[in-house]
Backbone as CSV, one residue per row, in Angstrom:
resi,resn,N_x,N_y,N_z,CA_x,CA_y,CA_z,C_x,C_y,C_z
1,TRP,-5.643,-5.007,-7.195,-5.624,-5.703,-6.071,-6.973,-6.361,-5.902
2,SER,-7.131,-7.599,-4.999,-8.387,-8.154,-4.585,-8.417,-7.917,-3.284
3,TYR,-9.740,-8.109,-2.868,-9.925,-8.109,-1.250,-10.716,-9.400,-0.982
4,SER,-9.737,-10.097,-0.448,-9.970,-11.623,-0.222,-10.983,-11.696,1.467
5,SER,-12.302,-11.961,1.194,-13.001,-12.095,2.430,-13.729,-11.020,3.105
6,PHE,-13.637,-9.458,2.379,-14.230,-8.256,2.821,-15.502,-8.773,2.076
7,GLU,-16.625,-7.913,2.709,-17.888,-7.950,2.370,-17.969,-6.674,1.123
8,LYS,-18.248,-7.334,0.176,-18.599,-6.399,-1.155,-18.800,-4.824,-0.996
9,ASN,-17.748,-4.033,-1.436,-17.900,-2.283,-1.334,-17.942,-2.023,0.331
10,ASN,-17.141,-3.151,1.118,-16.795,-2.591,2.760,-15.282,-2.903,2.726
11,TYR,-14.604,-2.309,1.762,-13.279,-2.739,2.091,-12.514,-1.456,2.883
12,TYR,-12.572,-1.808,4.442,-12.215,-0.798,5.209,-10.661,-0.736,5.308
13,ALA,-9.935,-1.558,4.502,-8.639,-1.520,4.925,-7.796,-0.697,3.336
14,THR,-6.968,-0.112,2.915,-6.421,0.267,1.858,-4.854,0.456,2.130
15,ALA,-3.898,0.153,1.252,-2.680,0.194,1.313,-2.007,0.991,0.239
16,ASN,-0.537,1.985,0.698,0.296,2.185,-0.230,1.491,1.440,-0.129
17,ILE,2.009,1.376,-1.413,3.325,0.322,-1.211,4.642,1.317,-2.113
18,TYR,5.406,1.566,-1.338,6.893,2.211,-2.045,8.109,1.225,-2.139
19,ALA,8.927,1.219,-3.188,10.182,0.340,-3.279,11.073,1.341,-3.938
20,ARG,12.238,0.975,-3.352,13.628,1.535,-4.071,14.848,0.747,-3.520
21,CYS,15.881,0.887,-4.228,17.049,-0.054,-3.931,18.205,0.830,-4.263
22,ASP,19.179,0.116,-3.683,20.875,0.482,-3.844,21.454,-0.651,-3.929
23,ALA,22.987,-0.643,-4.264,23.687,-1.573,-4.353,23.802,-2.768,-3.268
24,GLU,23.452,-2.501,-2.112,23.472,-3.377,-1.080,22.290,-4.045,-0.764
25,ASN,20.992,-3.162,-0.708,19.673,-3.484,-0.056,18.544,-3.440,-1.141
26,LEU,17.544,-3.927,-1.080,16.084,-3.837,-1.195,15.408,-3.309,-0.146
27,TYR,14.678,-2.020,-0.317,14.027,-1.031,0.693,12.429,-0.966,0.217
28,PHE,11.206,-1.407,0.765,10.121,-1.003,0.682,9.334,-0.729,1.918
29,ALA,8.421,0.049,1.721,7.436,0.767,2.795,6.159,0.193,2.266
30,VAL,5.456,-0.157,3.659,3.731,-0.664,2.937,3.126,0.104,4.280
31,VAL,1.989,1.350,3.594,1.305,2.112,4.449,-0.124,1.631,4.449
32,VAL,-0.287,0.777,5.621,-2.063,0.479,5.499,-2.964,1.069,6.681
33,ASN,-3.879,1.850,5.545,-4.728,2.659,6.284,-5.994,2.024,6.943
34,SER,-6.303,1.370,7.985,-7.168,1.015,8.749,-7.721,1.250,9.971
35,PRO,-8.881,1.198,10.528,-9.334,1.536,11.768,-8.925,0.396,12.766
36,TYR,-8.482,-0.554,12.254,-8.273,-1.731,12.992,-6.770,-2.166,13.097
37,HIS,-6.080,-2.779,14.208,-4.864,-3.513,14.026,-4.830,-4.239,15.264
38,TYR,-4.844,-5.833,14.918,-4.612,-6.823,15.665,-3.768,-7.782,15.318
39,CYS,-2.910,-7.813,16.184,-1.602,-9.089,16.090,-1.331,-8.935,17.822
40,PRO,-1.970,-10.019,18.419,-1.524,-10.119,19.864,-0.500,-11.373,19.929
41,LEU,0.384,-10.897,19.595,1.730,-11.651,19.539,3.114,-11.015,20.156
42,ASP,3.944,-11.817,20.644,5.274,-11.424,20.707,6.292,-11.940,19.890
43,ALA,7.648,-11.873,20.098,8.259,-12.460,18.781,8.436,-14.032,18.786
44,SER,8.100,-14.769,20.223,8.422,-16.146,20.440,6.936,-16.738,19.374
45,GLY,5.750,-16.006,19.177,4.961,-16.404,18.260,4.938,-15.721,16.911
46,ALA,5.911,-15.106,16.289,5.903,-14.396,15.242,5.676,-15.353,13.998
47,GLY,5.844,-16.704,14.075,5.445,-17.275,12.863,4.206,-17.856,12.570
48,SER,3.324,-17.377,13.565,1.728,-17.388,13.459,1.047,-15.797,13.037
49,MET,2.136,-15.085,12.592,1.077,-13.723,12.509,0.142,-13.608,11.371
50,TYR,0.167,-14.536,10.722,-0.483,-14.526,9.076,-1.806,-14.846,9.462
51,ASN,-2.078,-14.849,10.879,-3.576,-15.282,11.309,-4.074,-13.818,11.600
52,TYR,-3.249,-12.685,11.803,-3.758,-11.613,12.328,-3.553,-10.283,11.203
53,GLU,-3.303,-9.336,11.890,-3.006,-8.285,10.887,-1.176,-8.082,10.467
54,CYS,-0.969,-8.274,9.371,0.779,-8.110,9.128,0.948,-8.271,7.521
55,ILE,2.132,-8.340,7.236,2.259,-8.196,5.678,2.838,-9.564,5.279
56,GLN,2.845,-10.328,4.406,3.591,-11.219,4.081,4.133,-10.866,2.688
57,VAL,5.264,-11.378,2.282,6.054,-10.695,1.174,7.168,-11.932,0.734
58,ASN,7.012,-12.119,-0.584,7.637,-13.169,-1.444,8.956,-12.038,-2.259
59,VAL,9.768,-13.192,-2.245,11.095,-12.121,-2.844,11.685,-13.193,-3.527
60,VAL,12.236,-13.250,-5.192,12.289,-14.167,-5.802,13.834,-13.686,-6.254
61,ASP,14.803,-14.581,-6.851,15.992,-13.974,-7.143,16.443,-14.066,-8.443
62,GLN,15.471,-14.031,-9.558,14.939,-13.960,-10.651,13.794,-13.826,-11.294
63,SER,13.786,-13.483,-12.176,12.299,-13.283,-12.920,11.322,-14.486,-12.234
64,PRO,10.418,-14.382,-11.887,9.194,-15.566,-11.781,9.047,-16.232,-13.014
65,LEU,9.220,-15.566,-14.255,8.585,-16.102,-15.539,9.941,-16.509,-16.108
66,SER,11.045,-16.891,-15.160,12.492,-17.452,-16.101,11.736,-19.082,-16.253
67,ASP,13.138,-19.621,-17.024,12.569,-20.892,-17.274,12.539,-21.727,-16.263
68,TYR,13.422,-21.475,-15.168,13.516,-22.359,-14.069,12.454,-22.077,-13.130
69,MET,12.059,-20.775,-12.917,10.805,-20.544,-12.063,9.768,-21.432,-12.884
70,LEU,9.360,-21.495,-13.940,8.160,-21.558,-14.538,8.332,-23.374,-14.445
71,GLU,9.378,-23.955,-14.537,9.585,-25.082,-14.474,9.104,-25.624,-12.936
72,HIS,9.406,-24.893,-11.638,9.241,-24.987,-10.436,8.268,-24.117,-9.456
73,PHE,7.047,-23.904,-10.456,6.303,-22.625,-9.829,5.124,-23.043,-8.781
74,ASP,5.179,-24.039,-8.764,3.899,-24.683,-7.940,4.121,-25.269,-6.814
75,TYR,4.291,-24.559,-5.482,4.904,-24.922,-4.442,4.177,-26.482,-3.925
76,VAL,3.035,-26.458,-3.794,2.379,-27.480,-3.435,2.477,-28.836,-3.871
77,VAL,3.269,-28.782,-5.386,3.755,-29.701,-5.545,5.212,-30.080,-5.768
78,ASP,5.842,-28.724,-5.918,7.400,-29.123,-6.089,7.882,-28.000,-5.112
79,LYS,8.598,-28.177,-4.447,9.409,-27.272,-3.412,10.781,-26.822,-3.652
80,THR,10.929,-27.315,-4.677,12.699,-26.794,-5.297,12.999,-25.886,-5.266
81,ALA,12.136,-24.811,-5.634,12.394,-23.371,-5.893,13.117,-22.747,-4.431
82,ALA,12.099,-23.195,-3.235,12.156,-22.396,-1.829,13.402,-23.462,-1.264
83,THR,13.427,-24.974,-1.364,14.662,-25.318,-1.015,16.052,-25.310,-1.483
84,GLU,15.704,-24.841,-2.873,17.123,-24.649,-3.198,17.463,-23.108,-3.144
85,GLY,16.745,-22.182,-2.407,16.902,-20.721,-2.052,16.552,-19.857,-2.653
86,HIS,15.902,-20.195,-4.099,15.309,-19.205,-5.092,14.600,-18.144,-4.776
87,ILE,13.694,-18.389,-3.787,12.491,-17.901,-3.063,12.334,-17.736,-1.506
88,ARG,12.087,-16.207,-1.002,12.173,-16.498,0.357,10.424,-15.797,0.504
89,GLN,9.996,-16.206,1.720,8.757,-15.828,2.303,8.805,-15.275,3.537
90,TYR,8.652,-13.844,3.565,8.722,-13.456,5.024,7.702,-12.710,5.708
91,GLY,7.661,-12.656,6.783,6.494,-12.254,7.758,6.990,-11.035,8.495
92,PHE,6.101,-9.694,8.313,6.625,-8.975,9.016,5.065,-7.976,9.931
93,GLY,5.199,-7.698,11.266,4.238,-7.197,11.880,4.600,-6.668,13.129
94,VAL,3.330,-6.120,13.585,3.979,-5.072,15.118,2.632,-5.782,16.188
95,SER,3.421,-5.845,17.390,2.301,-6.356,18.420,1.176,-5.894,18.619
96,SER,0.223,-5.757,18.505,-0.552,-5.049,19.116,-1.027,-4.973,20.841
97,THR,-0.233,-5.602,21.857,-0.116,-5.576,22.894,0.948,-4.940,23.316
98,THR,2.203,-4.773,22.754,3.649,-4.683,23.050,4.442,-3.598,22.303
99,GLY,3.570,-3.612,21.104,4.345,-2.504,19.908,5.400,-3.117,19.698
100,GLU,6.002,-4.096,19.651,7.281,-4.943,19.615,7.165,-5.202,18.014
101,THR,8.115,-4.668,17.148,8.054,-5.148,15.810,8.670,-6.399,15.374
102,LEU,7.891,-7.343,14.632,7.886,-8.834,14.570,7.915,-9.240,13.074
103,SER,9.076,-9.949,12.917,9.607,-10.430,11.777,9.729,-12.325,11.598
104,THR,9.519,-12.863,10.407,9.745,-14.060,10.763,10.035,-14.522,9.197
105,VAL,10.777,-15.693,9.002,10.817,-16.071,7.779,10.299,-17.594,7.547
106,TRP,9.267,-17.443,6.754,8.429,-18.785,6.656,8.688,-19.581,5.723
107,MET,9.647,-19.361,4.531,10.357,-19.970,3.221,11.525,-19.446,3.018
108,ALA,12.791,-20.575,3.092,14.058,-20.082,2.531,14.469,-21.447,2.561
109,ALA,15.537,-21.670,2.138,16.539,-22.917,1.947,17.028,-23.116,3.482
110,ALA,17.288,-24.276,3.889,17.210,-24.618,5.284,18.426,-24.129,5.872
111,ASP,19.444,-23.651,5.325,20.734,-23.133,5.714,20.552,-21.678,5.861
112,ALA,19.536,-21.170,5.111,19.437,-19.476,5.202,17.989,-18.959,5.549
113,ASN,17.472,-19.426,6.576,16.115,-19.014,6.966,15.846,-18.218,7.979
114,THR,17.170,-17.329,8.262,17.208,-16.302,8.992,16.865,-14.733,8.216
115,PHE,16.528,-13.741,8.838,16.191,-12.497,8.578,17.503,-11.560,8.536
116,SER,18.356,-11.140,7.989,19.560,-10.495,8.325,19.407,-8.873,8.055
117,GLY,18.222,-8.481,7.696,18.058,-6.957,7.387,17.134,-6.211,8.276
118,GLU,16.778,-5.151,7.960,15.944,-4.368,8.991,14.504,-4.140,9.236
119,CYS,13.697,-3.782,10.106,12.589,-3.623,9.834,11.967,-2.955,11.105
120,LYS,11.234,-2.347,10.785,10.572,-1.177,11.972,9.184,-1.165,11.612
121,VAL,7.994,-1.405,12.113,6.658,-1.403,11.888,6.219,-0.551,13.208
122,ILE,5.306,0.227,12.982,4.543,1.280,13.837,3.220,1.559,13.698
123,ARG,2.400,1.043,14.446,0.723,1.467,14.441,0.450,2.814,15.241
124,ASP,0.146,3.429,14.158,-0.781,5.080,14.986,-2.242,4.873,14.627
125,ASP,-2.566,4.304,15.840,-4.237,4.210,16.114,-4.855,5.728,15.956
126,GLU,-4.229,6.548,16.299,-5.114,8.075,15.933,-4.828,8.105,14.297
127,ALA,-4.017,8.178,13.805,-4.190,8.094,12.324,-4.605,6.971,11.563
128,GLN,-4.913,6.045,12.287,-5.275,4.642,11.712,-4.687,4.122,10.805
129,THR,-3.009,4.071,11.026,-2.326,3.756,9.962,-1.130,2.832,10.446
130,THR,-0.544,1.688,9.724,0.253,0.915,10.395,1.509,0.812,9.231
131,THR,2.509,1.230,9.614,3.560,1.405,8.619,4.817,0.462,8.864
132,TYR,4.932,-0.161,7.667,5.907,-0.967,7.765,7.041,-0.579,6.754
133,GLU,8.145,-0.724,7.195,9.505,-0.192,6.783,10.366,-1.561,6.682
134,VAL,10.824,-2.027,5.556,11.788,-3.232,5.523,13.056,-2.793,4.515
135,SER,14.147,-3.290,5.120,15.465,-3.735,3.955,15.711,-4.798,4.071
136,ILE,15.980,-5.441,2.869,16.643,-6.842,2.682,17.988,-6.817,2.019
137,PRO,18.871,-7.142,2.660,20.087,-7.378,1.784,19.856,-8.058,0.301
138,TRP,20.382,-7.831,-0.686,20.314,-8.559,-1.903,21.270,-9.722,-1.969
139,ALA,22.381,-9.930,-0.637,23.053,-11.081,-0.672,22.170,-12.163,-0.225
140,GLU,21.162,-11.575,0.712,20.160,-12.752,1.482,19.324,-13.033,0.242
141,ILE,18.784,-12.171,-0.588,17.968,-12.800,-1.480,18.543,-13.918,-2.465
142,GLY,20.176,-13.442,-2.707,20.695,-14.389,-3.857,21.126,-13.673,-4.871
143,LEU,21.173,-12.095,-4.734,21.224,-11.144,-5.865,22.518,-10.441,-5.519
144,GLU,23.718,-10.659,-6.051,25.008,-9.762,-5.331,25.131,-8.788,-6.550
145,ASN,25.074,-8.680,-7.520,25.580,-8.043,-8.387,23.900,-7.197,-9.172
146,VAL,23.832,-6.338,-8.559,22.554,-5.660,-9.037,22.732,-4.550,-9.846
147,ASN,22.691,-4.880,-11.059,22.760,-3.653,-12.163,21.661,-3.783,-12.814
148,SER,21.516,-1.867,-13.678,20.213,-1.997,-14.334,19.878,-3.111,-15.256
149,GLY,18.502,-3.102,-15.062,17.956,-4.401,-15.973,17.951,-5.667,-15.175
150,THR,18.540,-5.891,-14.203,18.486,-7.256,-13.181,16.613,-7.135,-12.765
151,GLU,16.353,-8.421,-13.055,14.925,-8.924,-12.867,14.678,-9.759,-11.778
152,PHE,13.755,-9.461,-10.756,13.460,-9.916,-9.713,11.669,-10.138,-9.825
153,GLY,11.740,-10.670,-8.428,10.401,-10.905,-8.108,9.865,-10.489,-6.544
154,ILE,8.721,-9.852,-6.505,8.374,-9.531,-5.169,7.063,-8.990,-4.901
155,SER,6.501,-9.804,-4.138,5.179,-9.825,-4.129,4.554,-9.322,-2.350
156,ILE,3.500,-8.705,-2.202,3.226,-8.522,-1.207,1.695,-8.525,-0.624
157,SER,1.142,-9.154,0.367,0.129,-9.497,0.630,-0.081,-8.507,2.027
158,ILE,-1.320,-8.114,2.001,-1.592,-7.249,3.582,-3.191,-8.036,4.326
159,ASN,-2.517,-8.811,5.118,-3.345,-9.515,6.133,-4.034,-8.470,6.852
160,SER,-5.242,-8.715,6.609,-6.331,-7.653,7.881,-7.278,-7.921,8.564
161,THR,-6.757,-9.119,9.252,-8.004,-10.080,9.932,-8.309,-9.697,11.544
162,ASN,-8.773,-8.531,11.821,-9.428,-7.877,13.035,-9.645,-8.916,13.953
163,GLU,-9.836,-8.421,15.450,-10.346,-9.309,16.605,-11.545,-10.171,16.117
164,ASP,-12.666,-9.294,15.882,-13.986,-9.701,15.603,-13.965,-11.092,14.464
165,ASP,-13.084,-10.357,13.160,-12.828,-11.411,12.213,-12.255,-12.568,12.754
166,ASN,-11.166,-12.911,13.505,-10.289,-13.908,13.951,-11.792,-14.591,14.851
167,THR,-12.200,-14.087,15.788,-13.399,-14.772,16.332,-14.222,-15.582,15.761
168,SER,-14.518,-15.122,14.460,-15.854,-15.643,13.485,-15.101,-16.386,12.753
169,GLY,-13.459,-16.659,12.552,-12.992,-17.452,11.771,-12.886,-17.068,10.417
170,THR,-12.806,-15.538,10.015,-12.832,-14.939,8.569,-10.986,-14.671,8.572
171,TRP,-10.873,-14.914,7.206,-9.358,-14.410,7.315,-9.601,-13.497,6.036
172,LYS,-8.856,-12.155,6.368,-8.918,-10.956,5.238,-7.583,-10.464,4.917
173,ASN,-8.036,-10.328,3.378,-6.243,-10.174,3.067,-6.696,-8.971,1.583
174,ILE,-5.517,-8.070,1.422,-5.594,-7.570,0.451,-4.536,-8.487,-0.527
175,THR,-4.357,-8.529,-1.886,-3.708,-9.233,-2.333,-3.660,-8.839,-3.979
176,LEU,-2.530,-9.177,-4.690,-2.197,-8.772,-5.930,-2.951,-9.766,-6.667
177,ARG,-2.922,-10.025,-7.963,-3.904,-10.969,-8.828,-3.612,-12.120,-8.236
178,ASP,-4.741,-12.839,-8.513,-4.719,-14.579,-8.021,-4.061,-14.866,-6.789
179,GLY,-4.090,-13.546,-5.645,-3.573,-14.434,-4.874,-1.810,-13.850,-4.658
180,GLY,-1.196,-13.198,-5.864,-0.002,-12.927,-5.822,1.204,-13.844,-5.427
181,GLY,0.677,-15.475,-6.007,2.099,-16.109,-5.255,1.757,-16.236,-3.890
182,ILE,1.140,-15.645,-3.310,0.980,-16.094,-1.690,0.026,-16.375,-0.894
183,ILE,-1.191,-15.843,-1.315,-2.465,-16.240,-0.676,-3.299,-17.404,-1.639
184,ALA,-3.879,-17.807,-1.115,-4.549,-18.999,-1.966,-3.411,-20.073,-2.435
185,ARG,-2.471,-20.256,-3.186,-1.733,-20.942,-3.614,-0.474,-20.604,-3.821
186,ASN,0.731,-21.239,-3.280,1.912,-20.704,-3.354,2.376,-21.099,-4.761
187,ASP,1.703,-20.043,-5.789,2.069,-20.320,-7.418,3.415,-19.116,-7.853
188,TRP,4.341,-19.497,-8.072,5.426,-18.248,-8.106,4.831,-17.743,-9.471
189,SER,4.320,-18.403,-10.661,4.049,-17.548,-11.823,3.170,-16.273,-11.354
190,LYS,2.323,-16.228,-10.284,1.585,-15.092,-9.832,2.393,-13.740,-9.290
191,ILE,3.885,-14.219,-9.450,4.695,-12.869,-8.558,5.091,-12.263,-9.592
192,PRO,4.554,-10.586,-9.170,4.927,-9.820,-10.264,6.525,-9.655,-10.458
193,VAL,6.866,-9.494,-11.797,8.402,-9.103,-12.043,8.882,-7.632,-11.781
194,ALA,9.990,-7.333,-10.988,10.557,-5.984,-10.726,11.912,-6.096,-11.607
195,THR,11.907,-4.892,-12.182,13.237,-4.610,-13.026,13.958,-3.483,-12.379
196,ILE,14.876,-3.641,-11.934,15.885,-2.679,-11.582,16.371,-1.130,-12.511
197,GLU,15.960,-0.105,-12.019,16.575,0.941,-13.171,17.327,1.571,-12.404
198,ASN,18.619,2.116,-13.059,19.469,2.716,-11.990,19.690,4.386,-12.716
């Protein structure tokens, strides 16, 4: 993990990520430990939650190191993998003003840019945790026959920009190596390969 824009040795946010699946859905949970939670949005503004505290998630319907994905790995110059529906980018959060769970799809094929899964995000100020629980149907991702050995890609970034950071124009994230294909540059080759085991 890397801690973008955090001061050295002052990483006030940490997280644990859990994942599993069945024949119909991919499930994951992210538990963020942080004294802060700032996401002053409602559902109408969910598309801009990346400016605050939320998670960003990339899911790929094949190995990010497949020949196809490596041919179309750089979203800045080649949007093919997204427009053809092989990669989906989601945002999940919880409003710090209403407690409403927020979700959005930032990237997908034009005819499939809705979220049909389930999500619940809860902030516990006393415990200083924000818990994200998400299920995404494999069919939405583009995988309909999920067998042992099936490879896909998943990457999660934890956005940790609190109110003071937002005011000062600082954007803080906990990311996988090289941004995990989400932060800095949408580079699909940086998304980890996941393998299903039954």
